[in-house]
Short mmCIF file of C-alpha atoms and ligand atoms in Angstrom, two decimals:
data_model
loop_
_atom_site.label_atom_id
_atom_site.label_comp_id
_atom_site.label_asym_id
_atom_site.label_seq_id
_atom_site.Cartn_x
_atom_site.Cartn_y
_atom_site.Cartn_z
CA MET A 317 19.40 -32.46 -8.04
CA PRO A 318 20.66 -33.28 -4.52
CA ILE A 319 18.64 -31.56 -1.84
CA ASN A 320 21.38 -29.45 -0.37
CA GLN A 321 23.61 -28.43 -3.19
CA GLY A 322 25.09 -25.07 -2.45
CA MET A 323 24.24 -24.95 1.25
CA ARG A 324 27.77 -24.43 2.42
CA SER A 325 28.27 -21.94 -0.31
CA THR A 326 26.27 -19.46 1.78
CA ASN A 327 29.60 -18.98 3.58
CA ASN A 328 31.33 -17.80 0.45
CA CYS A 329 28.08 -16.55 -1.00
CA ASP A 330 28.19 -18.80 -4.07
CA PHE A 331 25.07 -20.93 -3.83
CA TYR A 332 25.96 -22.99 -6.86
CA ALA A 333 29.23 -24.24 -5.40
CA SER A 334 30.37 -26.93 -2.94
CA LEU A 335 28.33 -29.92 -1.82
CA ASP A 336 30.16 -31.35 1.14
CA GLY A 337 29.17 -28.95 3.96
CA GLY A 338 25.48 -29.33 3.34
CA LEU A 339 25.65 -33.07 3.05
CA LYS A 340 27.57 -33.34 6.33
CA ALA A 341 25.03 -31.15 8.06
CA VAL A 342 22.12 -33.28 6.91
CA THR A 343 23.95 -36.50 7.76
CA TYR A 344 24.68 -35.31 11.31
CA MET A 345 21.09 -34.24 11.72
CA GLN A 346 19.78 -37.55 10.47
CA ARG A 347 22.09 -39.44 12.83
CA HIS A 348 21.49 -37.46 15.97
CA PHE A 349 18.26 -35.53 15.98
CA GLN A 350 15.44 -36.96 18.07
CA ALA A 351 12.12 -35.18 17.68
CA PHE A 352 9.81 -34.65 20.66
CA ASP A 353 6.05 -34.92 20.24
CA SER A 354 5.81 -31.29 21.30
CA ASP A 355 8.34 -29.94 18.76
CA VAL A 356 7.34 -27.40 16.14
CA ILE A 357 9.24 -27.29 12.86
CA VAL A 358 8.99 -24.41 10.43
CA SER A 359 9.73 -25.41 6.86
CA GLY A 360 9.86 -24.00 3.36
CA LEU A 361 12.17 -23.36 0.46
CA GLN A 362 14.38 -20.31 0.72
CA LYS A 363 12.63 -17.18 -0.56
CA CYS A 364 9.15 -18.57 -0.07
CA GLY A 365 8.54 -16.41 3.00
CA THR A 366 10.35 -18.39 5.70
CA THR A 367 11.46 -15.22 7.53
CA TRP A 368 7.84 -14.13 7.79
CA LEU A 369 6.65 -17.59 8.77
CA LYS A 370 9.24 -17.77 11.54
CA ALA A 371 8.15 -14.38 12.88
CA LEU A 372 4.48 -15.41 12.82
CA THR A 373 5.04 -18.83 14.36
CA PHE A 374 7.29 -17.46 17.08
CA SER A 375 4.87 -14.66 17.97
CA THR A 376 1.86 -16.98 18.05
CA LEU A 377 3.43 -19.94 19.82
CA TYR A 378 5.30 -18.08 22.55
CA ARG A 379 3.10 -15.00 22.95
CA ASN A 380 2.51 -15.65 26.64
CA GLN A 381 6.18 -16.26 27.40
CA PHE A 382 7.51 -12.71 27.03
CA ALA A 383 6.36 -9.23 28.00
CA LYS A 384 4.62 -7.30 25.23
CA ASP A 385 7.17 -4.49 25.17
CA GLU A 386 10.03 -6.99 25.19
CA HIS A 387 9.01 -8.89 22.09
CA PRO A 388 12.15 -10.79 20.95
CA LEU A 389 11.51 -9.70 17.35
CA LEU A 390 12.39 -6.18 18.42
CA SER A 391 15.97 -7.29 19.02
CA PHE A 392 16.36 -10.49 16.97
CA ASN A 393 15.89 -11.32 13.33
CA PRO A 394 13.41 -14.25 13.06
CA HIS A 395 16.10 -16.64 11.74
CA PRO A 396 18.23 -17.08 14.88
CA LEU A 397 15.05 -17.67 16.89
CA PHE A 398 14.74 -21.05 15.18
CA ARG A 399 17.66 -23.47 15.07
CA SER A 400 18.09 -24.73 11.57
CA LEU A 401 18.15 -28.51 11.83
CA GLU A 402 20.58 -29.00 8.97
CA SER A 403 22.98 -26.13 9.47
CA TYR A 404 23.11 -25.97 13.26
CA PHE A 405 24.30 -29.53 13.62
CA TYR A 406 27.08 -29.10 11.15
CA LEU A 407 28.22 -25.60 11.89
CA LYS A 408 28.29 -25.65 15.68
CA ASN A 409 28.59 -29.19 16.92
CA PRO A 410 27.88 -32.54 15.30
CA CYS A 411 26.17 -33.91 18.40
CA PRO A 412 24.75 -31.13 20.57
CA ASN A 413 22.48 -31.58 23.56
CA LEU A 414 19.20 -30.14 22.37
CA GLU A 415 17.09 -31.07 25.37
CA ASN A 416 16.97 -27.51 26.69
CA ILE A 417 18.00 -25.71 23.55
CA SER A 418 15.47 -22.94 23.97
CA VAL A 419 14.23 -20.81 26.83
CA TYR A 420 10.83 -20.99 25.17
CA LYS A 421 8.71 -24.09 25.28
CA PRO A 422 7.96 -26.13 23.22
CA ARG A 423 11.18 -26.43 21.23
CA ALA A 424 11.03 -25.12 17.70
CA PHE A 425 13.33 -25.70 14.74
CA SER A 426 13.49 -24.78 11.09
CA THR A 427 14.43 -26.70 7.98
CA HIS A 428 14.60 -26.33 4.21
CA LEU A 429 14.76 -30.08 3.70
CA PRO A 430 12.21 -31.80 1.49
CA CYS A 431 9.57 -33.83 3.29
CA ALA A 432 11.09 -37.10 2.07
CA SER A 433 14.43 -36.24 3.72
CA LEU A 434 13.00 -35.65 7.18
CA LEU A 435 14.10 -38.43 9.46
CA ALA A 436 11.85 -41.06 10.95
CA SER A 437 11.71 -39.46 14.40
CA ILE A 438 10.15 -36.35 12.86
CA LYS A 439 7.78 -38.32 10.69
CA ASP A 440 6.76 -40.76 13.42
CA SER A 441 6.44 -38.36 16.33
CA ASN A 442 3.50 -36.06 16.91
CA CYS A 443 5.60 -32.97 16.26
CA LYS A 444 4.04 -30.33 14.04
CA ILE A 445 5.38 -28.89 10.81
CA VAL A 446 4.33 -25.52 9.42
CA PHE A 447 5.25 -25.22 5.76
CA VAL A 448 5.15 -22.17 3.50
CA CYS A 449 4.99 -22.26 -0.27
CA ARG A 450 5.08 -19.45 -2.84
CA ASN A 451 4.49 -18.94 -6.53
CA PRO A 452 7.72 -20.34 -8.07
CA MET A 453 8.08 -17.32 -10.35
CA ASP A 454 8.18 -14.93 -7.40
CA MET A 455 10.36 -17.32 -5.48
CA PHE A 456 12.87 -17.52 -8.31
CA ILE A 457 13.05 -13.73 -8.74
CA SER A 458 13.44 -13.31 -5.00
CA LEU A 459 16.25 -15.88 -4.99
CA TRP A 460 18.02 -14.22 -7.89
CA PHE A 461 18.04 -10.82 -6.17
CA PHE A 462 19.06 -12.43 -2.89
CA LEU A 463 22.02 -14.16 -4.53
CA ASP A 464 23.10 -10.84 -5.95
CA LYS A 465 23.02 -9.25 -2.50
CA VAL A 466 25.00 -11.99 -0.79
CA ARG A 467 27.42 -13.00 -3.53
CA ASP A 468 31.17 -12.69 -3.30
CA LYS A 469 31.59 -9.41 -5.16
CA SER A 470 34.69 -10.71 -6.91
CA LYS A 471 32.37 -13.11 -8.74
CA GLU A 472 29.82 -12.20 -11.38
CA LEU A 473 26.13 -12.74 -10.70
CA LEU A 474 24.73 -15.49 -12.86
CA PRO A 475 22.73 -13.79 -15.65
CA LEU A 476 18.97 -14.08 -15.22
CA ASP A 477 18.48 -16.46 -18.15
CA GLU A 478 21.19 -18.85 -16.91
CA ALA A 479 19.91 -18.71 -13.36
CA PHE A 480 16.39 -19.36 -14.65
CA ASP A 481 17.55 -22.36 -16.59
CA LYS A 482 19.18 -23.83 -13.48
CA PHE A 483 16.09 -23.11 -11.41
CA PHE A 484 13.90 -24.69 -14.07
CA ARG A 485 16.03 -27.84 -13.95
CA GLY A 486 15.93 -27.93 -10.16
CA ILE A 487 19.53 -26.85 -9.67
CA PHE A 488 19.29 -24.63 -6.62
CA PRO A 489 19.46 -25.26 -2.87
CA PHE A 490 16.84 -27.88 -1.85
CA GLY A 491 15.29 -27.97 -5.32
CA PRO A 492 13.61 -29.02 -7.52
CA PHE A 493 10.77 -26.71 -6.60
CA PHE A 494 7.83 -28.94 -7.44
CA ASP A 495 9.23 -32.09 -5.83
CA HIS A 496 9.77 -30.08 -2.67
CA VAL A 497 6.37 -28.43 -2.55
CA LEU A 498 4.33 -31.41 -3.72
CA GLY A 499 6.01 -33.63 -1.12
CA TYR A 500 4.72 -31.39 1.68
CA LEU A 501 1.35 -30.86 0.00
CA LYS A 502 0.71 -34.59 -0.24
CA ALA A 503 1.86 -35.19 3.34
CA SER A 504 -0.31 -32.34 4.63
CA ARG A 505 -3.35 -33.79 2.87
CA GLU A 506 -2.66 -37.20 4.36
CA ASN A 507 -2.02 -35.80 7.81
CA PRO A 508 -3.46 -32.30 8.23
CA ASN A 509 -2.92 -32.36 12.00
CA LYS A 510 0.79 -32.81 11.49
CA ILE A 511 1.57 -30.53 8.55
CA LEU A 512 0.02 -27.13 7.95
CA PHE A 513 0.51 -26.04 4.34
CA LEU A 514 0.46 -22.27 4.01
CA LYS A 515 0.85 -20.06 0.96
CA TYR A 516 2.71 -16.75 0.89
CA GLU A 517 -0.04 -15.29 -1.28
CA ASP A 518 -2.75 -16.23 1.26
CA LEU A 519 -0.72 -14.68 4.06
CA LYS A 520 -0.49 -11.49 2.03
CA GLU A 521 -4.20 -11.52 1.26
CA ASP A 522 -5.57 -12.07 4.74
CA ILE A 523 -3.01 -12.44 7.48
CA VAL A 524 -5.55 -12.44 10.31
CA SER A 525 -7.47 -15.43 9.01
CA GLN A 526 -4.20 -17.29 8.38
CA LEU A 527 -3.13 -16.58 11.96
CA ASN A 528 -6.45 -18.01 13.01
CA HIS A 529 -5.50 -21.28 11.27
CA LEU A 530 -2.03 -21.22 12.76
CA ASP A 531 -3.19 -20.92 16.38
CA VAL A 532 -5.58 -23.85 15.98
CA PHE A 533 -2.94 -25.98 14.29
CA LEU A 534 -0.32 -25.21 16.94
CA GLY A 535 -2.82 -25.83 19.72
CA VAL A 536 -2.43 -22.31 21.14
CA LEU A 537 -5.86 -20.89 20.39
CA PHE A 538 -6.36 -17.15 20.66
CA THR A 539 -8.81 -16.64 23.51
CA GLU A 540 -11.88 -14.45 23.18
CA GLU A 541 -10.15 -11.96 25.46
CA GLU A 542 -7.07 -11.92 23.24
CA GLU A 543 -9.21 -11.44 20.16
CA ASN A 544 -11.03 -8.55 21.80
CA GLU A 545 -7.74 -7.01 22.83
CA GLY A 546 -6.49 -7.16 19.24
CA VAL A 547 -3.66 -9.63 19.93
CA VAL A 548 -4.01 -11.23 16.50
CA GLU A 549 -3.74 -7.88 14.72
CA GLU A 550 -0.76 -6.98 16.91
CA ILE A 551 1.05 -10.15 15.85
CA ALA A 552 0.27 -9.42 12.21
CA LYS A 553 1.66 -5.91 12.66
CA ILE A 554 4.87 -6.77 14.41
CA CYS A 555 5.60 -9.50 11.83
CA SER A 556 4.72 -7.31 8.88
CA PHE A 557 7.27 -6.59 6.18
CA ASP A 558 7.16 -2.85 6.83
CA ASN A 559 7.74 -3.27 10.54
CA LEU A 560 10.47 -5.93 10.43
CA LYS A 561 12.36 -4.25 7.62
CA GLU A 562 12.71 -1.01 9.57
CA LEU A 563 13.96 -2.54 12.82
CA GLU A 564 17.55 -1.72 13.69
CA VAL A 565 18.47 -5.38 14.01
CA ASN A 566 17.27 -6.10 10.49
CA LYS A 567 18.86 -3.01 8.99
CA LYS A 568 22.28 -3.49 10.52
CA GLY A 569 22.52 -7.04 11.91
CA ILE A 570 24.27 -10.01 10.34
CA ASN A 571 23.36 -13.68 10.30
CA GLU A 572 26.54 -14.88 11.99
CA SER A 573 26.23 -18.49 10.79
CA PHE A 574 26.30 -17.49 7.15
CA GLY A 575 27.75 -13.99 7.15
CA ILE A 576 24.56 -12.68 5.52
CA PRO A 577 23.30 -9.20 6.42
CA TYR A 578 19.73 -9.46 7.68
CA LYS A 579 18.62 -6.68 5.35
CA ALA A 580 19.12 -9.15 2.49
CA TYR A 581 16.05 -11.06 3.73
CA PHE A 582 13.80 -8.07 3.06
CA ARG A 583 13.35 -6.83 -0.48
CA LYS A 584 9.87 -5.94 -1.79
CA GLY A 585 7.61 -8.40 0.00
CA GLU A 586 5.06 -8.36 -2.83
CA VAL A 587 3.08 -10.83 -4.89
CA GLY A 588 3.68 -10.82 -8.64
CA ASP A 589 7.02 -9.04 -8.93
CA TRP A 590 8.02 -11.77 -11.37
CA SER A 591 6.09 -9.94 -14.08
CA ASN A 592 8.69 -7.14 -13.96
CA HIS A 593 11.60 -9.49 -14.63
CA LEU A 594 10.73 -12.76 -16.39
CA THR A 595 10.57 -12.84 -20.17
CA PRO A 596 7.43 -14.24 -21.88
CA ALA A 597 9.48 -17.29 -22.90
CA MET A 598 10.49 -17.97 -19.29
CA VAL A 599 6.90 -17.59 -18.12
CA GLU A 600 5.66 -19.95 -20.82
CA ARG A 601 8.26 -22.58 -19.88
CA LEU A 602 7.44 -22.42 -16.21
CA GLU A 603 3.69 -22.43 -16.77
CA LYS A 604 4.02 -25.55 -18.87
CA LEU A 605 6.05 -27.23 -16.16
CA MET A 606 3.48 -26.20 -13.56
CA GLN A 607 0.69 -27.72 -15.62
CA GLU A 608 2.63 -30.96 -15.96
CA LYS A 609 3.47 -31.15 -12.26
CA LEU A 610 0.13 -30.05 -10.88
CA VAL A 611 -2.10 -32.48 -12.76
P1 LIG B 1130 10.96 -10.65 -2.20
O1 LIG B 1130 12.38 -10.88 -2.59
O2 LIG B 1130 10.00 -11.02 -3.30
O3 LIG B 1130 10.71 -9.27 -1.68
P2 LIG B 1130 12.63 -15.97 2.82
O4 LIG B 1130 12.21 -15.29 4.07
O5 LIG B 1130 12.08 -17.35 2.70
O6 LIG B 1130 14.07 -15.86 2.58
O7 LIG B 1130 11.88 -15.17 1.64
C1 LIG B 1130 12.24 -13.85 1.37
C2 LIG B 1130 11.09 -13.17 0.70
O8 LIG B 1130 10.08 -12.87 1.67
C3 LIG B 1130 11.51 -11.83 0.10
O9 LIG B 1130 10.62 -11.62 -0.99
C4 LIG B 1130 11.23 -10.89 1.25
O10 LIG B 1130 11.11 -9.53 0.88
C5 LIG B 1130 9.91 -11.45 1.76
N1 LIG B 1130 9.63 -11.13 3.16
C6 LIG B 1130 10.49 -11.09 4.19
N2 LIG B 1130 9.84 -10.77 5.31
C7 LIG B 1130 8.54 -10.59 4.98
C8 LIG B 1130 7.38 -10.21 5.71
N3 LIG B 1130 7.43 -9.97 7.01
N4 LIG B 1130 6.22 -10.13 5.05
C9 LIG B 1130 6.15 -10.37 3.73
N5 LIG B 1130 7.21 -10.72 2.97
C10 LIG B 1130 8.40 -10.83 3.60
#
């Protein structure tokens, strides 16, 4: 399945439609983007926890660049704080000047592209990539509910079994799942200083210790003073599901690029919700695929 099928369809909220917008976006990006050694790129499939990862990365990386009581997450959803490499280029300007794209330094971007589709300047530079992965069953259920929230209401939601079948065959934006995840996993094992591979489930289990990996990886170590002052716990708290979900911007705001209400990015925020929705046959099919892919 092509990496970006359905990207443009976020505009009309039908993810299984149109190819051309997404392909153009990626093509522009591949032609024009030049990575800096200092760049940070946040990556992951949709519904694997990218909103959370953006919040955590932003808060860790730039924590000394804004006043505590003026934390940008209080007024911005995490998504617009990171330019999406593939959609920004296409939607705003095919050849923008990105030199001073951000008031915060270093520059940071986001992407859903598979590792293999990242262009040479990203692969060859010393820029850093933080990737988040999630149990595919939870990711699929999250995606299915998300599509329901953002779909054109004149169109029917794809029934769960049909959507599952498509997901299973890799027919969803930036799929197939295992190709995507294993590409980053392999690259992170080969080059752990360049790619940090995080799991949604680990973040849920112990966010503080995961933040303590993130600061080291990004080269912005929490100082002893910061640790004593509880800065790490504060970051975990401000980025938490319960906090972000209740902020005015996330209750009422809209992702202008895609016309998606920010509240659609926050549902349950739990591990294992798949067990409430997938049939035993679906679970069996996916488990078999997992075994095949993860050998
Ligand atoms: P659920 O639908 O299972 O609740 P993405 O951000 O990649 O689009 O992924 C969305 C998923 O992450 C949704 O999962 C959403 O509820 C969850 N999520 C969003 N913000 C979160 C946060 N701060 N902490 C934990 N989970 C979060």
